[in-house]
Amino acid sequence: MALSLARLSTALAAGLIVLGAGGARAQQPKPNILLIVSDDTGYGDLGPYGGGEGRGMPTPSIDRLANEGMTFFSFYAQPSCTPGRAAMQTGRIPNRSGMTTVAFQGEGGGLPAAEWTLASVLKQGGYKTYFTGKWHLGEADYALPNAQGYDVMKYAGLYHLNAYTYGDATWFPDMDPDLRAMFQRITKGALSGLAGQPVVEDFKINGQYVDTPTVDGKPGVVGIPFFDGYVEKAALEFLDDAAKGSQPFFINVNFMKVHQPNLPAPEFDKKSMSKSKYADSVVELDTRIGRIMDKLRATGLDKNTLVFYTTDNGAWQDVYPDAGYTPFRGTKGTVRDGGNRVPAIAVWPGKVKPQTRNHDIVGGLDLMATFASVAGLKLPEKDRAGEPIIFDSFDMSPVLLGTGKSARKSWFYFTENELTPGAARVGNYKAVFNLRGDDGAATGGLAVDSNLGWKGAQKYVATVPQVFDLWQDPQERYDIFMNNYTERTWTMVTISGAIRELMQTYIKYPPRKQQSESYSGPVEISQYERFQWVREQLGREGVRIPLPTGN
């Protein structure tokens, strides 16, 4: 009997050990999250997408990411920098936050204080948050990373890269001196600061090969070629520090490469196979990503870190040849897939199966719900000002973990001033209402020299859009709405239904005011007269509407 009791005690103890181990497994620490974002990177430039050596620009570090994780082939961004970054940060289509147009220096404003960001949501789950590199979501104090949920921002760049050349006489010798002086005065350089504290300008940024961050103990100047080196340095320092603690972290690393003007750092000059500035810059981008990943692995942090790499918008083909490549029609700034479909890769050891390729419809909007999910968080129902909020984000974790398909079945494409989409995809079918950038070039993206991209005028069709099957015709060359060999008019039942559902959300969740308004053409006299008549009629009802400004 005693022996039986001993054995029973041993068995119970073993059982408790097993249960304890299971409990420990159930209490695994929250994963760290590393989000790396590049700028204007062409879908077809990178090795996993048929580029790399075949484009004269090897990308071994990004190739390794693809080998270690999941590569997405129907991953969507927005068609330009500010909207693309706003969508990733907020999980909301840009017209909801008002971040629809490219932000310039001197405009002030930016991402509204009431918006949730990836960082401010993850902070709710106890994450340490860090930002470095390109922000491009406004320059007002409330719009900076350290006011938007990031504990630390280091070397934040507030604008697109060209903006840092405006005050440089060697770039624009014909500029009026007074205007140049204004740009020199208002353009903010790299900024650093802690949450809730004033920011410090580390150094100015210009378009020269100069690397003097401090001069006589004061902020100096760092040229565009060297800026990403500081972003890399900040990321490496953060990872070294994070390895000393146990708090889960979210770090967002944003390289300026490969936005125009492409000025590779000296160590990468002529290091690509093709020896072009763009190719050299892609090699630089790949190398810096590789160094960050090497640090992550060396510290052992990689074992519990979800790494996600993508870019902010589609390729900027219309500055060829120093620009990105995409096999799709259109460019940055259009609602064609060339302006919106982008590279994306996810790595998560033990969670994401290596060497997997995914074709589900997903996008930058979905990072919000995905990161919240893996952190064990529910998305807020009210914004940071206490008002009801809606997210356009779908949880991709079933896709990453291989437990299910993406819940997203549709994607909406917007240009800067569109409240309702200029194009919409449901399943494999896409309807295009805004033909911007075509300019008579029937072959689309294959005729780069005659395709004006986002410089083209908006041109809307009526109730009959172009319809494309993106499985059979990813270049959007063959309109199958109705012709002599086929017709797909029935696709508009589901596409129109999806658009209608989107439009209904604006009633309950009105969009915020545009944060970076720009002149979009004249108000015609006939339009003004119609508007004036409406104003007068509504005025009799006590409703006052201001005059349009043309913005």
XYZ file of C-alpha atoms in Angstrom:
551
model
C 0.000 0.000 0.000
C 2.806 2.359 0.937
C 4.504 1.617 -2.388
C 1.285 2.359 -4.239
C 0.889 5.617 -2.373
C 4.479 6.525 -3.193
C 3.894 5.801 -6.821
C 0.670 7.801 -6.697
C 2.517 10.704 -5.083
C 5.204 10.495 -7.781
C 2.576 10.394 -10.498
C 0.735 13.363 -9.007
C 3.974 15.297 -8.709
C 4.809 14.490 -12.318
C 1.326 15.574 -13.312
C 1.728 18.841 -11.480
C 5.049 19.372 -13.216
C 3.374 18.780 -16.586
C 0.510 21.073 -15.663
C 3.016 23.636 -14.458
C 4.913 23.408 -17.714
C 1.674 23.805 -19.606
C 0.805 26.775 -17.456
C 4.204 28.256 -18.166
C 3.612 27.737 -21.859
C 0.246 29.440 -21.531
C 1.952 32.379 -19.836
C 4.534 32.907 -22.555
C 5.724 36.532 -22.680
C 4.178 38.838 -25.224
C 6.113 38.913 -28.476
C 8.330 41.821 -29.327
C 7.440 43.585 -32.578
C 9.924 45.062 -35.056
C 8.354 46.980 -37.939
C 10.747 48.041 -40.701
C 9.405 50.415 -43.357
C 11.319 51.565 -46.426
C 10.301 54.329 -48.819
C 9.038 54.092 -52.418
C 10.534 50.617 -52.849
C 9.465 48.946 -56.082
C 7.592 45.639 -55.833
C 9.855 44.103 -58.456
C 13.159 45.454 -57.106
C 13.628 42.875 -54.361
C 14.902 39.314 -54.722
C 11.776 37.569 -53.353
C 9.711 39.298 -56.047
C 11.933 38.424 -58.998
C 14.308 41.362 -58.588
C 17.584 41.362 -56.701
C 20.403 40.207 -58.938
C 18.037 40.140 -61.888
C 17.621 43.885 -61.452
C 21.312 44.530 -60.860
C 20.814 45.057 -57.127
C 21.306 41.954 -54.932
C 19.181 41.872 -51.775
C 20.570 38.968 -49.692
C 19.231 40.282 -46.367
C 15.676 40.626 -47.651
C 16.036 37.283 -49.430
C 16.897 35.753 -46.062
C 13.802 37.313 -44.491
C 11.692 35.629 -47.156
C 13.435 32.294 -46.562
C 12.807 32.558 -42.826
C 9.195 33.704 -43.031
C 6.163 34.588 -45.145
C 6.216 36.679 -48.323
C 2.988 38.460 -49.298
C 2.073 38.918 -52.956
C -1.237 40.796 -52.609
C -0.212 43.220 -49.880
C -1.526 46.766 -50.353
C -0.420 50.194 -49.164
C -1.754 53.645 -50.101
C -0.599 55.508 -53.235
C 1.728 58.053 -51.585
C 3.913 58.641 -48.527
C 1.778 60.435 -45.942
C -1.417 58.422 -46.572
C 0.568 55.170 -46.604
C 2.222 55.871 -43.271
C -0.994 57.174 -41.714
C -2.810 53.990 -42.722
C -0.118 51.808 -41.157
C 0.052 53.822 -37.950
C -3.719 54.151 -37.404
C -5.290 51.115 -39.062
C -7.727 53.516 -40.726
C -8.100 54.611 -44.340
C -6.396 58.019 -44.613
C -9.505 60.085 -45.266
C -10.813 59.090 -41.825
C -7.819 60.719 -40.124
C -7.529 63.559 -42.639
C -4.043 62.392 -43.671
C -4.756 62.222 -47.387
C -2.077 64.391 -48.979
C 1.692 64.687 -48.785
C 2.789 66.912 -45.896
C 5.266 69.750 -46.557
C 7.302 71.856 -44.177
C 5.695 74.998 -42.849
C 2.163 73.613 -43.029
C 2.029 72.701 -39.360
C -0.705 70.274 -38.355
C -0.446 66.555 -38.833
C -1.815 63.349 -37.373
C -4.695 64.393 -35.073
C -4.092 63.925 -31.362
C -7.316 61.905 -31.108
C -6.037 59.140 -33.403
C -4.744 55.867 -32.019
C -1.410 54.663 -33.392
C 0.331 51.315 -33.298
C 2.418 52.643 -30.421
C -0.387 54.153 -28.346
C -2.405 50.927 -28.630
C 0.542 48.679 -27.749
C 1.321 50.940 -24.795
C -1.986 49.715 -23.354
C -0.442 46.244 -23.284
C 2.705 47.272 -21.433
C 4.965 47.637 -24.472
C 8.066 49.796 -24.570
C 7.768 51.832 -27.779
C 10.442 53.416 -29.972
C 10.495 55.288 -33.280
C 13.334 56.215 -35.605
C 13.515 57.551 -39.178
C 10.935 58.984 -41.525
C 7.637 60.108 -39.941
C 5.980 62.354 -42.562
C 2.767 62.721 -40.547
C 3.003 66.401 -39.741
C 5.210 68.760 -37.751
C 2.932 70.114 -35.010
C 3.925 69.079 -31.485
C 0.803 66.922 -31.068
C 1.560 65.089 -34.315
C 5.115 63.982 -33.516
C 5.957 60.383 -32.567
C 6.686 61.243 -28.923
C 3.134 62.631 -28.660
C 1.612 59.678 -30.503
C 2.419 56.808 -28.161
C 6.161 56.422 -28.667
C 8.231 56.515 -25.468
C 11.240 57.604 -27.469
C 11.748 59.077 -30.911
C 15.279 59.236 -32.239
C 16.399 60.925 -35.454
C 12.842 61.456 -36.720
C 12.620 62.969 -40.214
C 9.398 64.914 -40.720
C 9.174 65.200 -44.501
C 9.750 63.453 -47.797
C 13.401 63.458 -48.778
C 13.216 66.097 -51.510
C 12.015 68.653 -48.968
C 15.464 68.729 -47.389
C 16.972 70.058 -50.629
C 14.665 73.079 -51.026
C 16.902 75.444 -49.092
C 20.049 74.306 -50.914
C 21.280 76.766 -53.548
C 23.223 74.067 -55.398
C 19.998 72.130 -55.992
C 17.789 75.063 -56.968
C 19.976 78.025 -57.997
C 17.008 79.685 -59.709
C 14.975 79.913 -56.485
C 14.241 83.388 -55.165
C 16.649 84.065 -52.265
C 13.800 85.080 -49.967
C 11.998 81.798 -50.631
C 15.211 79.866 -50.062
C 15.728 81.656 -46.762
C 12.185 80.770 -45.774
C 12.775 77.066 -46.481
C 16.041 77.177 -44.535
C 14.217 78.731 -41.597
C 11.140 76.481 -41.409
C 12.583 73.080 -42.376
C 13.149 70.995 -39.274
C 16.021 68.526 -39.262
C 16.302 65.232 -37.372
C 14.346 65.391 -34.115
C 14.681 63.365 -30.919
C 12.739 63.405 -27.671
C 10.973 61.480 -24.948
C 7.211 61.172 -24.554
C 5.675 64.284 -23.048
C 8.895 66.276 -23.256
C 10.158 68.946 -25.684
C 11.991 67.665 -28.737
C 15.558 68.520 -29.688
C 16.842 69.091 -33.215
C 19.865 66.783 -33.518
C 21.072 68.218 -36.827
C 19.884 69.758 -40.064
C 19.531 67.605 -43.180
C 20.564 68.676 -46.679
C 21.318 67.161 -50.061
C 25.112 67.158 -49.803
C 27.741 64.540 -49.022
C 28.399 65.964 -45.576
C 28.363 64.208 -42.200
C 28.910 66.729 -39.421
C 26.139 66.097 -36.837
C 27.759 68.506 -34.401
C 29.816 71.627 -35.038
C 31.476 73.366 -32.080
C 29.179 71.506 -29.721
C 26.052 72.646 -31.547
C 23.733 70.819 -33.996
C 25.421 70.528 -37.375
C 24.379 69.136 -40.752
C 24.007 65.585 -42.039
C 23.490 65.037 -45.751
C 20.874 62.748 -47.256
C 23.479 60.045 -48.080
C 24.249 59.571 -44.379
C 20.820 59.915 -42.754
C 19.834 56.236 -42.856
C 23.098 55.403 -41.100
C 21.793 57.290 -38.068
C 18.463 55.441 -38.286
C 20.350 52.132 -38.308
C 22.510 53.286 -35.377
C 19.424 54.216 -33.341
C 17.830 50.824 -34.008
C 20.962 48.906 -33.004
C 21.333 50.899 -29.792
C 17.705 50.245 -28.903
C 18.058 46.495 -29.432
C 21.183 46.380 -27.276
C 19.282 48.150 -24.513
C 16.145 46.011 -24.946
C 18.191 42.837 -24.576
C 19.064 43.871 -21.014
C 15.426 43.934 -19.884
C 12.315 41.791 -20.048
C 9.681 44.329 -21.088
C 8.087 43.568 -24.474
C 8.919 46.197 -27.059
C 7.655 47.694 -30.284
C 10.253 49.417 -32.454
C 9.345 51.131 -35.716
C 12.356 51.671 -38.015
C 11.727 53.872 -41.070
C 14.450 54.249 -43.673
C 14.454 57.159 -46.126
C 15.822 54.924 -48.855
C 14.792 54.667 -51.620
C 12.847 57.919 -51.999
C 14.139 60.486 -54.434
C 16.785 61.844 -54.515
C 18.727 58.617 -54.218
C 22.166 59.485 -52.873
C 23.809 56.304 -51.569
C 26.166 56.534 -48.609
C 29.818 56.527 -49.782
C 30.362 52.919 -48.681
C 27.620 51.851 -51.120
C 28.559 54.029 -54.084
C 28.887 51.806 -57.183
C 28.411 48.708 -55.029
C 25.398 47.443 -56.976
C 25.824 45.425 -60.147
C 24.235 48.115 -62.303
C 26.147 50.979 -60.589
C 23.103 53.302 -60.677
C 22.179 55.504 -57.737
C 18.865 53.759 -57.229
C 20.402 50.276 -57.338
C 23.192 51.351 -54.983
C 20.550 52.703 -52.612
C 18.607 49.433 -52.689
C 21.829 47.616 -51.773
C 22.299 50.099 -48.921
C 18.733 49.539 -47.712
C 19.172 45.772 -47.816
C 22.479 45.958 -45.935
C 21.055 48.132 -43.161
C 18.075 45.791 -42.755
C 20.548 42.915 -42.564
C 22.560 44.615 -39.819
C 19.438 45.164 -37.732
C 18.416 41.533 -38.179
C 21.936 40.389 -37.278
C 21.714 42.388 -34.043
C 18.287 40.928 -33.287
C 19.682 37.406 -33.721
C 22.915 38.118 -31.815
C 20.988 39.327 -28.777
C 18.648 36.327 -28.900
C 15.670 38.672 -29.175
C 14.703 37.172 -32.530
C 13.257 34.057 -30.882
C 10.301 36.016 -29.530
C 10.039 38.843 -32.045
C 7.567 39.318 -34.873
C 9.445 41.124 -37.646
C 7.434 42.808 -40.377
C 8.974 44.553 -43.384
C 7.095 46.600 -45.983
C 7.142 49.988 -47.747
C 4.821 53.004 -47.669
C 3.398 53.113 -51.202
C 3.739 51.782 -54.721
C 6.728 52.453 -56.941
C 7.463 55.938 -58.235
C 7.913 54.972 -61.871
C 7.443 58.431 -63.305
C 10.968 59.527 -62.357
C 12.533 56.720 -64.407
C 15.298 55.594 -64.663
C 16.199 56.435 -61.057
C 13.073 54.888 -59.607
C 11.389 51.695 -58.514
C 10.089 48.905 -60.693
C 6.695 47.249 -60.572
C 5.207 44.671 -62.932
C 1.800 46.263 -62.434
C 0.039 49.067 -64.256
C 0.318 52.633 -63.034
C 2.546 54.343 -60.495
C 2.621 55.943 -57.096
C -0.269 58.394 -56.898
C -2.756 56.384 -58.967
C -5.395 53.810 -58.052
C -3.721 51.242 -60.303
C -2.015 48.307 -58.593
C 1.394 49.734 -59.495
C 0.710 52.557 -57.068
C -0.657 50.385 -54.294
C 0.602 46.792 -54.312
C 3.860 46.596 -52.367
C 6.383 44.095 -50.987
C 5.809 42.728 -47.479
C 7.493 39.963 -45.476
C 6.803 38.618 -41.970
C 9.212 36.579 -39.817
C 8.318 35.053 -36.443
C 10.416 32.021 -35.419
C 8.319 29.066 -34.348
C 5.120 30.837 -35.403
C 5.395 31.772 -39.074
C 6.376 28.847 -41.247
C 9.579 29.552 -43.227
C 9.547 29.901 -47.007
C 5.791 30.461 -47.252
C 4.127 32.548 -49.939
C 0.753 34.157 -49.374
C -1.693 35.614 -51.894
C -4.538 36.729 -49.590
C -5.734 40.333 -49.838
C -4.035 42.087 -46.907
C -2.360 45.447 -46.384
C -0.723 48.067 -44.224
C -4.107 48.882 -42.688
C -4.060 45.417 -41.128
C -0.944 45.921 -39.026
C -3.014 47.607 -36.297
C -5.408 44.696 -35.689
C -2.616 42.148 -36.137
C -0.183 43.704 -33.687
C -2.989 44.233 -31.175
C -4.018 40.594 -31.530
C -0.558 39.117 -30.978
C -0.185 41.437 -27.972
C -3.461 40.132 -26.538
C -5.241 43.484 -26.933
C -8.662 44.527 -28.154
C -8.854 47.570 -30.407
C -10.384 50.642 -28.743
C -14.011 51.542 -29.436
C -13.422 55.237 -28.785
C -10.656 57.531 -29.991
C -8.199 59.223 -27.667
C -10.649 62.108 -27.258
C -13.445 59.770 -26.163
C -15.431 59.793 -29.409
C -16.583 56.606 -31.216
C -14.003 55.304 -33.695
C -13.949 52.728 -36.463
C -10.910 50.829 -37.723
C -10.420 49.445 -41.232
C -7.962 46.843 -39.977
C -8.227 43.052 -40.176
C -6.299 40.657 -37.954
C -3.708 38.826 -40.086
C -2.557 36.520 -37.297
C -4.487 33.478 -38.669
C -2.606 33.986 -41.938
C 0.734 34.335 -40.151
C 0.142 31.305 -37.939
C -1.260 29.180 -40.756
C -4.585 28.658 -38.974
C -6.838 30.398 -41.489
C -7.308 32.736 -44.429
C -7.506 36.504 -44.300
C -10.933 37.792 -43.273
C -10.422 40.678 -45.692
C -12.180 40.154 -49.025
C -11.897 43.645 -50.480
C -9.505 46.552 -50.893
C -10.367 50.187 -51.596
C -8.014 52.456 -53.532
C -7.956 56.234 -52.924
C -6.096 59.214 -54.340
C -5.552 62.375 -52.315
C -8.988 63.972 -52.484
C -11.302 60.965 -52.705
C -13.860 60.262 -50.007
C -15.208 57.249 -51.850
C -12.733 54.974 -53.617
C -11.419 55.602 -57.114
C -11.121 51.836 -57.496
C -12.159 48.771 -55.529
C -11.104 45.141 -55.488
C -13.379 42.323 -54.287
C -11.846 38.877 -54.581
C -9.905 38.739 -57.830
C -11.973 41.398 -59.610
C -11.151 45.089 -59.618
C -13.284 48.005 -60.806
C -11.504 51.249 -61.756
C -13.490 54.496 -61.797
C -10.586 56.976 -61.691
C -8.447 56.587 -64.811
C -5.819 59.042 -63.566
C -2.423 58.631 -65.150
C -3.591 56.861 -68.299
C -3.151 59.857 -70.610
C -3.930 57.762 -73.637
C -1.343 55.085 -72.834
C -3.431 51.963 -73.358
C -0.561 49.712 -72.296
C -0.422 51.337 -68.866
C 2.615 50.705 -66.732
C 4.487 49.117 -69.639
C 4.639 52.522 -71.341
C 6.448 54.427 -68.590
C 7.548 57.208 -70.918
C 3.965 58.120 -71.825
C 2.325 57.361 -68.482
C 2.264 60.487 -66.327
C 1.373 58.552 -63.181
C 0.170 60.759 -60.345
C 1.002 63.838 -62.402
C -1.889 62.896 -64.686
C -5.281 64.527 -64.326
C -8.083 62.730 -62.540
C -10.520 61.312 -65.056
C -13.651 59.606 -63.786
C -15.900 57.286 -65.733
C -19.634 57.366 -65.089
C -21.444 54.256 -63.868
C -19.448 51.923 -66.107
C -15.926 51.398 -64.775
C -13.088 49.383 -66.203
C -13.134 45.857 -64.736
C -10.099 43.590 -64.525
C -9.485 40.049 -63.346
C -6.302 40.479 -61.285
C -5.606 36.746 -61.356
C -5.506 36.499 -65.143
C -4.570 40.100 -65.849
C -2.583 41.625 -62.946
C -1.385 44.435 -65.232
C -4.944 45.698 -65.761
C -4.637 45.631 -69.541
C -7.873 43.919 -70.603
C -11.137 45.540 -69.561
C -13.705 42.736 -69.231
C -16.704 44.778 -68.119
C -18.262 44.097 -71.503
C -16.639 43.353 -74.847
C -16.965 40.989 -77.776
C -15.484 37.923 -76.075
C -16.632 38.152 -72.474
C -18.498 40.273 -69.978
C -18.286 40.590 -66.239
C -20.972 43.168 -65.510
C -22.142 40.955 -62.645
C -18.944 41.688 -60.721
C -20.365 45.134 -59.960
C -23.004 43.597 -57.695
C -20.394 42.651 -55.100
C -18.070 45.593 -55.793
C -20.880 48.164 -55.560
C -22.127 46.458 -52.423
C -18.705 46.696 -50.783
C -18.424 50.400 -51.683
C -21.921 51.057 -50.370
C -21.044 49.472 -47.012
C -17.939 51.653 -46.796
C -19.912 54.809 -47.596
C -22.415 54.034 -44.846
C -19.621 54.117 -42.256
C -19.009 57.787 -43.005
C -22.452 58.605 -41.612
C -21.696 57.187 -38.167
C -17.973 57.990 -38.240
C -17.453 61.265 -40.158
C -13.940 61.841 -41.567
C -11.719 64.385 -39.898
C -10.714 67.591 -41.680
C -7.914 67.192 -44.216
C -4.628 67.937 -42.466
C -2.551 68.987 -45.483
C -4.803 70.780 -47.900
C -3.483 71.719 -51.335
C -4.947 73.539 -54.302
C -6.692 71.047 -56.592
C -7.795 73.360 -59.390
C -10.233 76.201 -59.957
C -13.857 76.363 -58.859
C -15.785 76.943 -62.075
C -18.242 79.833 -62.261
C -21.143 77.492 -62.993
C -20.235 75.362 -59.958
C -20.039 78.466 -57.799
C -23.465 79.684 -59.000
C -25.050 76.321 -58.201
C -23.386 76.295 -54.803
C -24.484 79.875 -54.156
C -28.091 78.918 -54.939
C -27.878 76.026 -52.466
C -26.363 78.357 -49.850
C -29.228 80.822 -50.263
C -31.874 78.089 -49.989
C -30.266 76.595 -46.886
C -29.725 80.080 -45.467
C -33.501 80.518 -45.318
C -33.522 77.425 -43.098
C -30.884 78.905 -40.833
C -28.051 76.778 -42.241
C -24.850 78.690 -42.989
C -22.259 77.231 -45.398
C -18.958 79.049 -46.070
C -17.805 79.783 -49.587
C -15.450 77.246 -51.226
C -11.822 78.255 -51.432
C -10.790 76.039 -54.328
C -8.828 73.707 -52.030
